[in-house]
Amino acid sequence: MEKQSVTIYTVAREARVSMATVSRVVNGNPNVKPETRKKVLDVIKQLNYRPNAVARGLASKKTTTVGVVIPDVTNAYFAELALGIDDIASMYKYNMILTNSDADDRKALQVVRGLMAKQVDGIIFMGHDIPEELRQEFSSSNVPVVVAGSVTNDDELPTVRIDYQEATKQAIKYLIERVDGPVALVVGSKDSTINKRYRIEGYKQALQEAGKDFDEKLIFETHDSYAEGYKQSQAIADSGAKAAFVSDDGVAAGLLNGLTDHGVKVPDEFQIVASNNTKTTEITRPKLTTITQPLYDLGAVSMRLLTKLMNSKDEDKEDDESKDVILEHGFEKRQSTR
Amino acid sequence: MEKQSVTIYTVAREARVSMATVSRVVNGNPNVKPETRKKVLDVIKQLNYRPNAVARGLASKKTTTVGVVIPDVTNAYFAELALGIDDIASMYKYNMILTNSDADDRKALQVVRGLMAKQVDGIIFMGHDIPEELRQEFSSSNVPVVVAGSVTNDDELPTVRIDYQEATKQAIKYLIERVDGPVALVVGSKDSTINKRYRIEGYKQALQEAGKDFDEKLIFETHDSYAEGYKQSQAIADSGAKAAFVSDDGVAAGLLNGLTDHGVKVPDEFQIVASNNTKTTEITRPKLTTITQPLYDLGAVSMRLLTKLMNSKDEDKEDDESKDVILEHGFEKRQSTR
DNA sequence: GTGAAAGCGCTAACAT
DNA sequence: ATGTTAGCGCTTTCAC
């Protein structure tokens, strides 16, 4: 039972060098005679010495840990991003503290405070809006933050995302061309920035270019879940809409199945375009036509950007070319449209 | 721009007390005169002092952080468990470092070493087997480990799970009663403990009780993904099997859709029982009949158990009642069986 | 009820 | 190339 008791000092003594030297070889500092290095390395192996990251963090003020705030890990969209984040993080020797905010402002604030207390070197924030208190927390902290897979009300924060306005516009135009009747927009909250400033704008633009009137009643608000989409399917059908673009794949699947169960044929009587191309869109029958996004890359690029920010001195941060990174999106026609 | 520079010492000076006293009030130690406490609290608020968790971790040898090893966050089964874990963790003021092992032994070993270096107070391991080197890592470390949502080759480790053997047996019996022909078992690796010792045993028992012969060719190995299930659907149909119990919901959905696309009618010509009751099983058409598991609770209970282990002195650990926690499972008939 | 002081295990000047 | 010496910000005896 080898108690955790072999420290840098134990190694130093055993190898007959100073702890500074041990620290050097552990950290790959070139200023060590190969001979000494070998001796130290041998002792390290023999004693099975493992550097204590907490002590290292205290001394160096770097924890090689990043915080990731996610509304809900069980949402396939966010989970895919999280995978991309973790892959890149581990490539750069970072770990990620994953915290669910439950898409709740108070919880988000609380988890971020916790992350700051743990001295994370950076934060990746997923979620559609940032309450005022949290903005202050961010801006008064020196800890770099990047928003992944969304846009928020805070323009200061760098984001990695697709062009939501354009994507929405395309989807709506596509539907308008194929449908003889109103096209609905099914989103989260109308008031969140991503919807208010981007998706709803794209929606309006598409309508306008097609010479159609905007009707507020054709915008439906949901929580992002299959059950919610299923539940609202009746109301959406009743609105007279003959098609819908849906911002969450779970909701889109719920809408599809709800419609089908109520006897509305998709795509013959109602057409649907989903938004994220998660696996869900392939599993439903009919398969969902969808905007495609590089989900994994959205996460991976966010993490790459964050490492950059973490390694640039504060003064340079503003200069960093990449305030916002817009990744390409696409469109895949499947069976829920004609 | 308030630099992170207000420490316990700043507070002490400002409040005209010693840092020991500040530490006491921060940690809720009752040995502080209410008057002093108030004074300190006031200064803390005024200075917006936040304890540094890293320093605290070094001094106290407790990080209030647990490591969670997960094969793949994008698998709905594991993601649901992770949510349960995080909820309970945050309830107990713990954070979770989430690391993907990609179901790969070398990666798992590597991430666990990283977690140990970060001095996590405990580890929740998801995954079906533990390579020898990792077992040693675990057993030589004093860090409590619990296995969530599976069983492994390491009998020493406490697990939180359902009774896989019984669940499999039930599902197979159910299918045998309804099907005129062979019943297949679709699992991950035949060699993993969960399959070898539990599911395949349950499969054999069900066959035996029904007076049927065991045929190795009716066991199919897959990776846990929709695409894999889809790909193997042809081979499974060709085997002559008329039904299958599938251990991963994604695979079950792939099998279902693959069969359907190849013109095999489910449930009329082939029946399927899935295993985890993730949302996927509700999204497919026909909906998947499935074993039901309390996914969230599996995670939540694992974390609860871990907190117990983390707080019991080493000597008592063995005594802890709950070596293995077996949660109840159920069965839900839907449309993929008759 | 409160304070003084010794670490926790490491990094990072600064010497040599 | 290597060693010495301060801390990093906190917890925790041990005195008083």
Tab-separated table of C-alpha atoms in Angstrom, chain B residues 65-325:
chain	number	residue	atom	x	y	z
B	65	THR	CA	-13.651	17.211	-7.698
B	66	VAL	CA	-14.426	13.771	-9.009
B	67	GLY	CA	-13.302	12.179	-12.221
B	68	VAL	CA	-15.796	10.593	-14.574
B	69	VAL	CA	-14.557	8.227	-17.236
B	70	ILE	CA	-17.060	7.722	-20.018
B	71	PRO	CA	-16.639	5.708	-23.208
B	72	ASP	CA	-18.529	8.248	-25.318
B	73	VAL	CA	-20.614	11.237	-24.218
B	74	THR	CA	-22.577	11.170	-27.417
B	75	ASN	CA	-24.059	7.804	-26.538
B	76	ALA	CA	-27.438	8.612	-25.012
B	77	TYR	CA	-27.101	5.874	-22.426
B	78	PHE	CA	-23.945	7.297	-20.926
B	79	ALA	CA	-25.061	10.874	-21.301
B	80	GLU	CA	-28.129	10.176	-19.172
B	81	LEU	CA	-25.963	8.662	-16.463
B	82	ALA	CA	-23.626	11.620	-16.639
B	83	LEU	CA	-26.511	13.964	-16.002
B	84	GLY	CA	-27.498	12.043	-12.896
B	85	ILE	CA	-23.921	12.118	-11.697
B	86	ASP	CA	-23.509	15.834	-12.216
B	87	ASP	CA	-26.762	16.677	-10.505
B	88	ILE	CA	-25.845	14.837	-7.347
B	89	ALA	CA	-22.272	16.018	-7.543
B	90	SER	CA	-23.316	19.634	-7.664
B	91	MET	CA	-25.730	18.992	-4.829
B	92	TYR	CA	-22.774	17.898	-2.721
B	93	LYS	CA	-20.613	20.766	-4.007
B	94	TYR	CA	-18.451	18.566	-6.134
B	95	ASN	CA	-17.414	19.184	-9.696
B	96	MET	CA	-16.853	16.518	-12.267
B	97	ILE	CA	-13.975	16.249	-14.674
B	98	LEU	CA	-15.465	14.405	-17.616
B	99	THR	CA	-13.106	12.401	-19.785
B	100	ASN	CA	-13.917	10.314	-22.824
B	101	SER	CA	-12.071	7.027	-23.010
B	102	ASP	CA	-13.354	6.263	-26.497
B	103	ALA	CA	-13.861	2.741	-25.162
B	104	ASP	CA	-10.138	2.320	-25.617
B	105	ASP	CA	-7.966	0.687	-22.973
B	106	ARG	CA	-4.900	2.804	-23.490
B	107	LYS	CA	-6.874	6.002	-23.493
B	108	ALA	CA	-8.705	4.938	-20.347
B	109	LEU	CA	-5.451	4.307	-18.538
B	110	GLN	CA	-4.107	7.616	-19.669
B	111	VAL	CA	-7.127	9.633	-18.601
B	112	VAL	CA	-7.249	7.961	-15.219
B	113	ARG	CA	-3.613	8.809	-14.630
B	114	GLY	CA	-4.446	12.369	-15.496
B	115	LEU	CA	-7.317	12.352	-13.041
B	116	MET	CA	-5.124	10.989	-10.283
B	117	ALA	CA	-2.533	13.665	-10.974
B	118	LYS	CA	-5.256	16.241	-10.529
B	119	GLN	CA	-5.955	14.699	-7.136
B	120	VAL	CA	-9.608	13.932	-7.713
B	121	ASP	CA	-11.316	12.725	-4.566
B	122	GLY	CA	-13.024	9.865	-6.361
B	123	ILE	CA	-13.700	8.332	-9.745
B	124	ILE	CA	-16.798	7.078	-11.471
B	125	PHE	CA	-15.923	4.627	-14.161
B	126	MET	CA	-18.208	3.768	-17.022
B	127	GLY	CA	-17.054	1.110	-19.382
B	128	HIS	CA	-17.196	-2.607	-19.596
B	129	ASP	CA	-13.742	-3.719	-18.741
B	130	ILE	CA	-10.662	-2.569	-16.966
B	131	PRO	CA	-7.253	-3.427	-18.336
B	132	GLU	CA	-4.796	-4.905	-15.897
B	133	GLU	CA	-2.623	-1.828	-15.653
B	134	LEU	CA	-5.635	0.270	-14.798
B	135	ARG	CA	-6.726	-2.152	-12.104
B	136	GLN	CA	-3.386	-1.748	-10.465
B	137	GLU	CA	-3.656	1.986	-10.771
B	138	PHE	CA	-6.967	1.825	-8.976
B	139	SER	CA	-5.978	-0.574	-6.268
B	140	SER	CA	-2.741	1.177	-5.375
B	141	SER	CA	-4.256	4.592	-5.053
B	142	ASN	CA	-6.665	5.083	-2.139
B	143	VAL	CA	-8.977	6.930	-4.464
B	144	PRO	CA	-12.438	5.394	-4.282
B	145	VAL	CA	-13.833	4.174	-7.581
B	146	VAL	CA	-17.346	3.160	-8.484
B	147	VAL	CA	-18.436	1.515	-11.678
B	148	ALA	CA	-21.654	2.966	-13.047
B	149	GLY	CA	-24.047	1.267	-15.404
B	150	SER	CA	-21.973	-1.811	-16.079
B	151	VAL	CA	-19.980	-4.603	-14.509
B	152	THR	CA	-16.321	-5.157	-15.106
B	153	ASN	CA	-13.724	-7.819	-14.710
B	154	ASP	CA	-12.707	-6.267	-11.415
B	155	ASP	CA	-14.830	-7.743	-8.650
B	156	GLU	CA	-13.281	-5.511	-6.050
B	157	LEU	CA	-14.931	-2.424	-7.417
B	158	PRO	CA	-18.405	-1.478	-6.240
B	159	THR	CA	-20.940	-1.192	-9.040
B	160	VAL	CA	-24.300	0.457	-9.523
B	161	ARG	CA	-26.340	-1.277	-12.180
B	162	ILE	CA	-29.287	-3.491	-12.974
B	163	ASP	CA	-29.341	-7.267	-13.075
B	164	TYR	CA	-28.151	-7.795	-16.628
B	165	GLN	CA	-28.501	-11.517	-16.562
B	166	GLU	CA	-32.088	-11.471	-15.411
B	167	ALA	CA	-33.028	-8.649	-17.776
B	168	THR	CA	-31.565	-10.511	-20.713
B	169	LYS	CA	-33.264	-13.715	-19.699
B	170	GLN	CA	-36.620	-11.972	-19.512
B	171	ALA	CA	-36.217	-10.340	-22.867
B	172	ILE	CA	-35.194	-13.574	-24.540
B	173	LYS	CA	-38.019	-15.547	-22.952
B	174	TYR	CA	-40.425	-12.907	-24.077
B	175	LEU	CA	-39.183	-13.223	-27.622
B	176	ILE	CA	-39.095	-17.004	-27.617
B	177	GLU	CA	-42.734	-17.066	-26.679
B	178	ARG	CA	-43.678	-14.842	-29.556
B	179	VAL	CA	-41.466	-15.981	-32.329
B	180	ASP	CA	-41.377	-19.065	-34.423
B	181	GLY	CA	-37.679	-19.337	-35.066
B	182	PRO	CA	-34.260	-18.502	-33.659
B	183	VAL	CA	-33.701	-15.539	-31.373
B	184	ALA	CA	-30.443	-13.636	-31.740
B	185	LEU	CA	-28.431	-11.749	-29.150
B	186	VAL	CA	-26.716	-8.586	-30.327
B	187	VAL	CA	-24.060	-7.306	-27.937
B	188	GLY	CA	-20.734	-5.512	-27.820
B	189	SER	CA	-17.785	-7.817	-27.332
B	190	LYS	CA	-18.457	-11.426	-26.376
B	191	ASP	CA	-15.404	-11.283	-24.202
B	192	SER	CA	-16.376	-8.370	-22.034
B	193	THR	CA	-17.489	-9.338	-18.569
B	194	ILE	CA	-20.946	-7.871	-18.835
B	195	ASN	CA	-21.656	-10.031	-21.855
B	196	LYS	CA	-19.714	-13.143	-21.029
B	197	ARG	CA	-20.789	-13.484	-17.438
B	198	TYR	CA	-24.230	-11.924	-17.525
B	199	ARG	CA	-26.005	-11.374	-20.782
B	200	ILE	CA	-24.857	-14.495	-22.558
B	201	GLU	CA	-25.605	-16.499	-19.430
B	202	GLY	CA	-29.098	-15.067	-19.270
B	203	TYR	CA	-29.503	-15.851	-22.932
B	204	LYS	CA	-28.473	-19.443	-22.413
B	205	GLN	CA	-30.745	-19.854	-19.423
B	206	ALA	CA	-33.739	-18.617	-21.342
B	207	LEU	CA	-32.982	-20.959	-24.196
B	208	GLN	CA	-32.526	-23.869	-21.889
B	209	GLU	CA	-35.731	-23.269	-19.992
B	210	ALA	CA	-37.502	-23.193	-23.314
B	211	GLY	CA	-35.801	-26.387	-24.364
B	212	LYS	CA	-33.923	-24.763	-27.183
B	213	ASP	CA	-30.362	-25.252	-28.292
B	214	PHE	CA	-27.677	-22.648	-27.932
B	215	ASP	CA	-26.082	-21.620	-31.188
B	216	GLU	CA	-23.006	-19.428	-31.024
B	217	LYS	CA	-23.744	-18.072	-34.490
B	218	LEU	CA	-26.760	-16.276	-33.128
B	219	ILE	CA	-24.624	-13.993	-31.038
B	220	PHE	CA	-23.607	-10.885	-32.931
B	221	GLU	CA	-20.885	-8.510	-31.868
B	222	THR	CA	-21.077	-4.814	-32.673
B	223	HIS	CA	-19.712	-1.474	-31.734
B	224	ASP	CA	-22.305	0.611	-30.015
B	225	SER	CA	-23.550	2.845	-32.772
B	226	TYR	CA	-26.513	3.322	-35.023
B	227	ALA	CA	-24.418	2.880	-38.143
B	228	GLU	CA	-23.062	-0.433	-36.909
B	229	GLY	CA	-26.529	-1.768	-36.183
B	230	TYR	CA	-27.697	-0.697	-39.575
B	231	LYS	CA	-24.763	-2.340	-41.277
B	232	GLN	CA	-25.215	-5.654	-39.557
B	233	SER	CA	-28.935	-5.846	-40.097
B	234	GLN	CA	-28.546	-7.793	-43.314
B	235	ALA	CA	-26.297	-10.398	-41.731
B	236	ILE	CA	-28.631	-10.765	-38.803
B	237	ALA	CA	-31.597	-11.325	-41.044
B	238	ASP	CA	-29.585	-13.762	-43.133
B	239	SER	CA	-28.731	-15.806	-40.079
B	240	GLY	CA	-32.295	-17.011	-40.032
B	241	ALA	CA	-33.029	-15.309	-36.726
B	242	LYS	CA	-36.580	-14.046	-36.378
B	243	ALA	CA	-35.963	-11.812	-33.398
B	244	ALA	CA	-33.173	-10.169	-31.465
B	245	PHE	CA	-32.420	-8.679	-28.098
B	246	VAL	CA	-29.989	-5.805	-28.548
B	247	SER	CA	-27.846	-4.402	-25.745
B	248	ASP	CA	-27.458	-0.876	-27.125
B	249	ASP	CA	-30.351	1.311	-28.196
B	250	GLY	CA	-28.477	2.954	-31.027
B	251	VAL	CA	-27.648	-0.451	-32.448
B	252	ALA	CA	-31.263	-1.537	-31.977
B	253	ALA	CA	-32.467	1.492	-33.919
B	254	GLY	CA	-29.958	0.791	-36.667
B	255	LEU	CA	-31.043	-2.812	-36.847
B	256	LEU	CA	-34.674	-1.806	-37.025
B	257	ASN	CA	-34.165	0.714	-39.779
B	258	GLY	CA	-31.775	-1.538	-41.675
B	259	LEU	CA	-34.260	-4.364	-41.604
B	260	THR	CA	-37.091	-2.105	-42.665
B	261	ASP	CA	-35.033	-0.687	-45.516
B	262	HIS	CA	-34.219	-4.201	-46.663
B	263	GLY	CA	-37.879	-5.021	-46.771
B	264	VAL	CA	-38.059	-7.043	-43.571
B	265	LYS	CA	-41.180	-6.047	-41.663
B	266	VAL	CA	-40.858	-5.346	-37.951
B	267	PRO	CA	-42.554	-6.770	-35.935
B	268	ASP	CA	-44.320	-9.057	-38.370
B	269	GLU	CA	-41.277	-10.785	-39.767
B	270	PHE	CA	-38.722	-9.840	-37.149
B	271	GLN	CA	-39.095	-8.698	-33.574
B	272	ILE	CA	-36.702	-6.542	-31.583
B	273	VAL	CA	-36.211	-5.764	-27.914
B	274	ALA	CA	-33.873	-2.937	-26.995
B	275	SER	CA	-32.083	-2.542	-23.735
B	276	ASN	CA	-31.852	0.915	-22.257
B	277	ASN	CA	-35.043	2.825	-22.889
B	278	THR	CA	-33.222	5.928	-24.034
B	279	LYS	CA	-35.205	8.463	-26.018
B	280	THR	CA	-34.110	6.732	-29.197
B	281	THR	CA	-36.490	3.872	-28.474
B	282	GLU	CA	-39.433	6.254	-28.639
B	283	ILE	CA	-38.304	8.035	-31.745
B	284	THR	CA	-38.085	5.057	-34.070
B	285	ARG	CA	-41.108	3.851	-35.959
B	286	PRO	CA	-42.202	1.312	-34.947
B	287	LYS	CA	-41.264	2.266	-31.411
B	288	LEU	CA	-38.899	-0.152	-29.771
B	289	THR	CA	-40.034	-2.563	-27.103
B	290	THR	CA	-37.337	-2.372	-24.447
B	291	ILE	CA	-35.943	-3.272	-21.100
B	292	THR	CA	-36.343	-0.156	-18.986
B	293	GLN	CA	-33.640	1.145	-16.699
B	294	PRO	CA	-33.561	4.109	-14.339
B	295	LEU	CA	-30.761	5.773	-16.259
B	296	TYR	CA	-30.616	9.016	-14.356
B	297	ASP	CA	-30.739	7.156	-11.052
B	298	LEU	CA	-27.950	4.861	-12.080
B	299	GLY	CA	-25.760	7.935	-12.299
B	300	ALA	CA	-27.220	9.637	-9.254
B	301	VAL	CA	-26.857	6.593	-7.045
B	302	SER	CA	-23.298	6.044	-8.229
B	303	MET	CA	-22.399	9.542	-7.185
B	304	ARG	CA	-24.126	9.138	-3.841
B	305	LEU	CA	-22.236	5.958	-3.211
B	306	LEU	CA	-19.015	7.662	-4.171
B	307	THR	CA	-19.557	10.499	-1.702
B	308	LYS	CA	-20.015	7.911	1.004
B	309	LEU	CA	-16.799	6.217	0.060
B	310	MET	CA	-14.952	9.518	-0.112
B	311	ASN	CA	-16.047	10.419	3.374
B	312	SER	CA	-15.440	7.137	5.122
B	313	LYS	CA	-12.022	6.486	6.538
B	314	ASP	CA	-10.032	3.904	4.681
B	315	GLU	CA	-10.473	1.284	7.343
B	316	ASP	CA	-14.246	1.477	7.180
B	317	LYS	CA	-14.421	1.309	3.458
B	318	GLU	CA	-14.608	-2.437	3.327
B	319	ASP	CA	-17.485	-2.451	5.765
B	320	ASP	CA	-19.610	-0.196	3.668
B	321	GLU	CA	-22.795	-2.165	3.280
B	322	SER	CA	-23.185	-1.518	-0.380
B	323	LYS	CA	-20.574	-3.297	-2.422
B	324	ASP	CA	-22.938	-3.564	-5.334
B	325	VAL	CA	-26.146	-1.686	-5.800
